[in-house]
């Protein structure tokens, strides 16, 4: 007999019961104005309908679109967690158990990646898929696999420079000292592993990496480079760089969004006020850099901005980070900007006008300098749009799925 969404969320299995007791922010945020609420509900309904129609035709993990159709990676590349994550969000909104079954099936296909030590992106792969699966089902295999992925991730830690290496095999000297802002989003997998095992080393590594990024990445105005290089042997900081931004001195908008969300999450897991201060600095820069249409350009300092190509994925990620930041800082202005971002995406960036499109969100840019994926659809845009909208519409359900608890809600270690 299949269980409904609500039945599973109140399941009496030990793991799910423990986690469904996690505490969302103590003060409930006020609902958005009625027109915005209607827009967000309509966007969630559209997204779920699109996922329902597309899911039976998906033959691999979506990595982006070509001519509005998904292109796949069979091993998930670095984005494999977002497809099962999108299915989980669709289930939370609709209660349709077909989404639950599909989410579990696709999460299981990521199992070989638990032992992958060649990438820092194990958080992107396993947090929205396996961690969420454990939180919503209580099945031990998902918890165990996520911890095993964290074991693989910590092998990338460089104790001399106190950072997690972003790219390359462990025995490959190329890029051995390269750190990228994206890694901030992978640290929560390590916080999860500490909570589940009681072993502080996972969270300790996350904190050390966060402090290293905090020390060298933010500029005085709160903007960020994409990359910072270190000497892998001595650990000495060498200087900023970029791969996906316009230049080492620019502000790649998706990287800025990763920073806001990642530092806010690290503050929630540690209570370290320095991480909250950094998250606010990064957020203040991003908010000030938004144009009147509230859809970020691909780089906030690109020469043609604010009229350059857009990256709606940066807007969806930033909206989630700002909602998080508003909750932990008590600053309502961050929530107001997040709602404007989500509303703008819902009104101007969905694929409603196309009968061909398989994705939900259009107007995303993967890698502008490489001319790779200019204003296409990207799987993380779909995922974070749904996460952001459901943070507004169904915050308690999202908390059960991805854990919105703050630093005072549970101990930093233990289950």
XYZ file of C-alpha atoms in Angstrom:
415
model
C 0.000 0.000 0.000
C 1.463 3.392 -0.959
C 1.617 6.140 1.620
C 0.462 9.684 0.996
C 2.833 12.599 1.347
C 1.290 13.576 4.667
C 1.437 10.016 6.011
C 5.101 9.710 5.190
C 5.911 13.088 6.710
C 4.482 11.901 10.023
C 5.850 8.371 9.646
C 6.678 6.602 12.888
C 9.967 5.216 11.597
C 12.719 6.200 13.977
C 14.801 8.252 11.582
C 11.907 10.173 10.120
C 10.333 10.751 13.509
C 13.506 12.246 14.882
C 13.957 14.548 11.954
C 10.385 15.649 11.489
C 10.744 17.129 14.963
C 13.392 19.576 13.717
C 12.456 23.128 14.413
C 11.805 25.680 11.700
C 12.417 29.353 12.537
C 10.492 30.176 15.698
C 8.717 33.210 14.278
C 6.632 32.385 11.247
C 7.177 34.798 8.385
C 4.106 36.738 7.259
C 2.515 35.532 4.032
C 3.314 37.509 0.904
C 0.718 39.854 -0.566
C -2.165 38.060 -2.237
C -1.048 38.766 -5.844
C 2.443 37.404 -5.153
C 0.974 34.389 -3.375
C -1.187 33.591 -6.402
C 1.810 33.972 -8.707
C 3.938 31.607 -6.628
C 1.178 29.022 -6.297
C 0.627 29.149 -10.027
C 4.378 28.744 -10.626
C 4.539 25.712 -8.332
C 1.538 24.159 -10.052
C 3.113 24.789 -13.452
C 6.443 23.325 -12.352
C 4.863 20.169 -10.968
C 2.744 19.696 -14.082
C 5.825 20.082 -16.265
C 7.824 17.598 -14.176
C 4.916 15.136 -14.231
C 4.717 15.324 -18.024
C 8.476 15.096 -18.554
C 9.504 12.486 -15.964
C 8.405 9.396 -17.936
C 10.636 10.435 -20.861
C 13.794 11.170 -18.833
C 16.539 8.650 -19.631
C 19.444 10.074 -17.638
C 20.276 12.862 -15.231
C 19.446 16.210 -16.875
C 22.459 18.519 -17.199
C 21.019 21.233 -19.456
C 18.906 21.681 -22.548
C 19.613 21.771 -26.256
C 16.796 23.023 -28.423
C 14.637 22.954 -25.251
C 15.111 19.206 -24.677
C 17.112 17.767 -21.787
C 20.624 16.518 -22.439
C 21.671 13.774 -20.026
C 24.647 12.421 -18.102
C 24.229 8.810 -17.083
C 26.465 9.126 -14.009
C 24.946 12.441 -12.911
C 27.973 14.623 -13.659
C 27.978 17.211 -10.808
C 24.245 17.949 -11.072
C 22.753 14.481 -10.574
C 21.176 15.275 -7.207
C 18.931 17.977 -8.598
C 16.659 15.685 -10.624
C 15.638 13.498 -7.654
C 15.549 16.696 -5.583
C 13.075 18.225 -8.037
C 10.977 15.073 -7.852
C 10.968 15.326 -4.048
C 9.856 18.958 -4.188
C 7.142 17.997 -6.675
C 5.932 15.321 -4.276
C 5.823 17.733 -1.355
C 3.679 20.133 -3.332
C 1.358 17.640 -4.986
C 1.192 14.581 -2.757
C 1.445 12.450 -5.914
C 3.235 9.258 -4.870
C 4.513 8.717 -8.393
C 6.999 11.508 -7.691
C 8.128 9.797 -4.498
C 8.767 6.525 -6.302
C 10.639 8.275 -9.095
C 12.758 10.257 -6.613
C 13.860 7.062 -4.885
C 14.605 5.316 -8.171
C 16.759 8.171 -9.450
C 18.526 8.654 -6.115
C 19.484 4.964 -6.132
C 21.191 5.437 -9.495
C 23.694 7.761 -7.806
C 24.937 4.968 -5.506
C 28.261 4.472 -7.353
C 29.153 8.105 -6.715
C 29.370 7.588 -2.934
C 32.982 6.551 -3.367
C 33.916 9.234 -5.886
C 36.937 11.141 -4.565
C 37.509 13.038 -7.824
C 35.059 15.873 -7.163
C 34.025 18.326 -4.462
C 30.413 18.201 -5.647
C 29.282 15.312 -3.461
C 27.030 17.686 -1.551
C 25.234 18.704 -4.728
C 24.922 15.023 -5.599
C 23.770 13.579 -2.267
C 22.110 16.309 -0.195
C 18.960 16.905 -2.305
C 18.716 13.209 -3.162
C 19.964 10.853 -0.412
C 19.783 13.124 2.632
C 16.279 14.171 1.657
C 15.337 10.537 0.986
C 16.414 9.603 4.502
C 14.609 12.538 6.071
C 11.366 11.683 4.283
C 11.466 7.882 4.525
C 13.663 7.022 7.518
C 15.291 4.219 5.501
C 18.794 3.620 6.841
C 20.446 2.987 3.473
C 20.039 6.631 2.482
C 21.638 7.900 5.674
C 24.509 5.418 5.390
C 25.181 6.309 1.769
C 25.194 10.039 2.459
C 27.734 9.575 5.251
C 29.867 7.443 2.930
C 29.789 10.277 0.382
C 30.951 12.656 3.132
C 33.856 10.278 3.772
C 34.842 10.633 0.131
C 34.546 14.416 0.280
C 36.824 14.892 3.291
C 39.618 13.149 1.427
C 39.857 16.300 -0.684
C 40.817 18.403 2.326
C 44.212 20.116 2.233
C 45.257 20.649 5.878
C 48.099 23.018 4.968
C 45.816 25.492 3.231
C 42.703 24.449 5.181
C 40.537 24.064 2.109
C 38.680 21.443 0.088
C 40.167 21.108 -3.351
C 37.555 21.740 -6.039
C 38.679 19.891 -9.146
C 40.808 16.978 -10.263
C 41.710 13.508 -9.089
C 43.572 13.320 -5.798
C 46.778 12.206 -7.524
C 46.584 14.843 -10.280
C 48.742 17.911 -9.565
C 46.710 20.102 -11.917
C 44.313 22.344 -9.985
C 45.531 20.865 -6.693
C 45.338 24.279 -5.049
C 42.179 25.539 -6.712
C 39.258 26.579 -4.512
C 35.912 27.744 -5.922
C 33.011 29.497 -4.240
C 30.616 26.714 -5.290
C 32.115 24.400 -2.653
C 30.335 26.368 0.073
C 27.186 24.530 -1.021
C 28.799 21.122 -0.495
C 29.696 21.704 3.154
C 26.271 20.818 4.530
C 26.877 17.176 3.633
C 29.758 17.275 6.129
C 27.577 18.892 8.795
C 25.034 16.122 8.212
C 27.726 13.461 8.679
C 28.811 14.949 12.002
C 25.242 15.044 13.258
C 24.669 11.431 12.258
C 27.943 9.923 13.483
C 28.945 12.207 16.353
C 32.377 12.517 14.713
C 33.331 16.212 14.768
C 35.963 15.975 12.047
C 33.433 16.364 9.215
C 32.057 19.627 10.557
C 35.530 20.759 11.598
C 36.674 20.483 7.982
C 33.582 22.338 6.782
C 34.283 25.129 9.267
C 37.961 25.378 8.333
C 37.104 25.539 4.650
C 34.470 28.188 5.352
C 36.935 30.281 7.315
C 39.504 30.057 4.533
C 36.952 31.200 1.964
C 35.772 33.913 4.342
C 39.343 35.177 4.700
C 40.331 35.467 1.038
C 37.269 35.540 -1.231
C 35.097 38.534 -0.218
C 36.215 41.937 -1.447
C 35.549 45.069 0.637
C 32.275 45.688 -1.233
C 31.036 42.117 -0.615
C 31.546 40.836 -4.158
C 33.315 37.548 -4.869
C 35.601 36.004 -7.468
C 34.723 32.563 -8.739
C 38.138 31.046 -7.963
C 41.005 31.503 -5.518
C 44.274 29.644 -5.989
C 46.596 28.336 -3.283
C 49.989 26.697 -3.284
C 48.937 23.108 -2.528
C 52.267 22.296 -0.849
C 52.629 25.274 1.473
C 48.953 26.264 1.660
C 49.832 29.884 0.860
C 47.132 31.961 -0.841
C 48.155 32.993 -4.367
C 45.287 35.083 -5.673
C 41.846 35.225 -7.312
C 40.883 33.793 -10.668
C 37.827 32.772 -12.612
C 36.493 30.135 -14.964
C 32.827 31.045 -15.294
C 32.962 34.738 -14.432
C 33.918 37.623 -16.709
C 37.276 38.178 -15.004
C 39.082 37.558 -11.688
C 37.844 41.005 -10.621
C 34.214 40.480 -11.606
C 31.233 39.009 -9.762
C 29.793 35.891 -11.387
C 26.178 36.041 -10.244
C 25.646 32.331 -9.637
C 28.834 32.214 -7.573
C 27.612 35.176 -5.525
C 24.367 33.276 -4.921
C 26.251 30.114 -3.901
C 28.147 32.227 -1.388
C 25.032 33.764 0.173
C 23.268 30.422 0.525
C 26.381 28.498 1.581
C 27.533 30.879 4.300
C 24.005 31.168 5.680
C 23.737 27.377 5.904
C 27.137 27.126 7.597
C 25.974 29.684 10.150
C 22.841 27.622 10.785
C 24.942 24.531 11.458
C 27.537 26.223 13.689
C 26.136 29.401 15.234
C 29.394 31.151 14.251
C 28.410 34.810 13.974
C 31.259 35.461 11.545
C 29.589 33.268 8.953
C 26.344 35.212 9.345
C 28.198 38.505 8.918
C 29.826 37.209 5.757
C 26.507 35.961 4.373
C 24.999 39.403 4.912
C 27.927 41.163 3.205
C 27.582 38.949 0.155
C 23.812 39.331 0.127
C 23.942 43.110 0.391
C 26.220 43.274 -2.639
C 24.005 40.937 -4.682
C 20.813 42.776 -3.777
C 22.331 46.120 -4.731
C 23.559 44.668 -8.033
C 20.132 43.432 -9.172
C 18.525 45.320 -12.009
C 14.930 46.559 -12.003
C 13.654 43.305 -13.516
C 15.176 41.256 -10.653
C 16.549 38.584 -12.998
C 20.327 38.500 -12.517
C 22.672 38.941 -15.433
C 25.275 36.174 -15.675
C 27.966 38.406 -14.134
C 27.172 41.507 -12.105
C 30.282 43.224 -13.507
C 30.089 42.108 -17.119
C 30.652 45.076 -19.463
C 27.176 44.954 -20.974
C 25.247 44.554 -17.736
C 22.445 45.181 -16.924
C 21.627 44.386 -20.568
C 23.749 41.230 -20.860
C 22.435 37.656 -20.995
C 20.568 36.473 -17.946
C 21.034 33.599 -15.529
C 17.718 32.749 -13.932
C 19.393 29.935 -11.983
C 21.371 32.561 -10.068
C 18.092 34.253 -9.174
C 16.507 31.045 -7.880
C 19.563 30.163 -5.774
C 19.835 33.697 -4.434
C 16.143 33.718 -3.513
C 16.576 30.550 -1.430
C 19.642 31.994 0.270
C 17.876 35.269 1.048
C 14.843 33.477 2.511
C 17.245 31.521 4.713
C 19.147 34.652 5.665
C 15.963 36.533 6.536
C 14.915 33.706 8.859
C 18.193 33.547 10.801
C 18.971 37.265 10.845
C 15.469 38.611 11.458
C 15.945 41.039 8.551
C 12.648 41.235 6.694
C 14.211 43.118 3.798
C 15.992 39.967 2.637
C 12.708 38.103 2.461
C 11.147 40.975 0.517
C 13.883 40.797 -2.123
C 13.587 36.995 -2.262
C 9.867 37.295 -2.967
C 10.542 39.822 -5.725
C 13.119 37.452 -7.236
C 10.761 34.483 -7.164
C 7.897 36.536 -8.550
C 10.083 37.869 -11.365
C 11.241 34.367 -12.264
C 7.661 33.098 -12.195
C 6.427 35.913 -14.395
C 9.258 36.188 -16.931
C 11.434 33.057 -16.903
C 9.172 30.015 -17.052
C 8.841 27.951 -20.216
C 5.126 28.594 -20.568
C 5.283 29.885 -24.139
C 6.922 26.749 -25.534
C 5.221 23.456 -26.280
C 8.632 21.789 -26.774
C 10.299 22.700 -23.507
C 10.983 19.901 -21.035
C 12.339 22.141 -18.264
C 10.502 24.559 -16.008
C 12.854 27.566 -15.991
C 14.330 29.247 -19.063
C 16.880 32.076 -19.434
C 19.732 30.345 -17.618
C 23.412 30.593 -18.581
C 25.842 27.813 -17.726
C 29.269 29.130 -18.768
C 29.300 32.417 -20.670
C 33.089 32.714 -21.208
C 33.166 29.265 -22.807
C 30.032 30.038 -24.858
C 28.545 26.925 -23.272
C 24.828 26.981 -22.617
C 23.771 30.585 -23.145
C 20.234 31.239 -21.895
C 19.186 27.608 -21.800
C 17.487 25.614 -19.024
C 19.478 24.046 -16.187
C 18.378 21.391 -13.667
C 19.438 23.403 -10.635
C 17.260 26.305 -11.741
C 14.208 24.034 -11.685
C 15.196 22.597 -8.304
C 15.912 25.891 -6.546
C 12.852 27.600 -8.018
C 10.669 24.881 -6.493
C 12.618 24.937 -3.228
C 12.263 28.715 -2.992
C 8.565 28.784 -3.821
C 7.818 25.958 -1.376
C 9.849 27.704 1.344
C 7.140 30.372 1.055
C 4.101 28.145 0.476
C 5.010 25.050 2.569
C 7.849 25.927 4.958
C 7.122 23.063 7.364
C 7.236 20.494 4.555
C 10.492 21.932 3.187
C 11.960 21.826 6.701
C 11.201 18.126 6.907
C 12.877 17.577 3.554
C 16.043 19.678 3.837
C 16.289 20.819 7.504
C 15.783 24.554 7.985
C 16.714 24.440 11.673
C 18.906 27.194 13.056
C 21.927 27.106 15.336
C 19.828 27.136 18.502
C 17.464 24.363 17.476
C 19.690 21.321 17.978
C 23.198 20.493 19.122
C 26.009 20.912 16.638
C 26.907 17.226 16.964
C 24.905 14.029 17.399
C 21.557 13.055 15.971
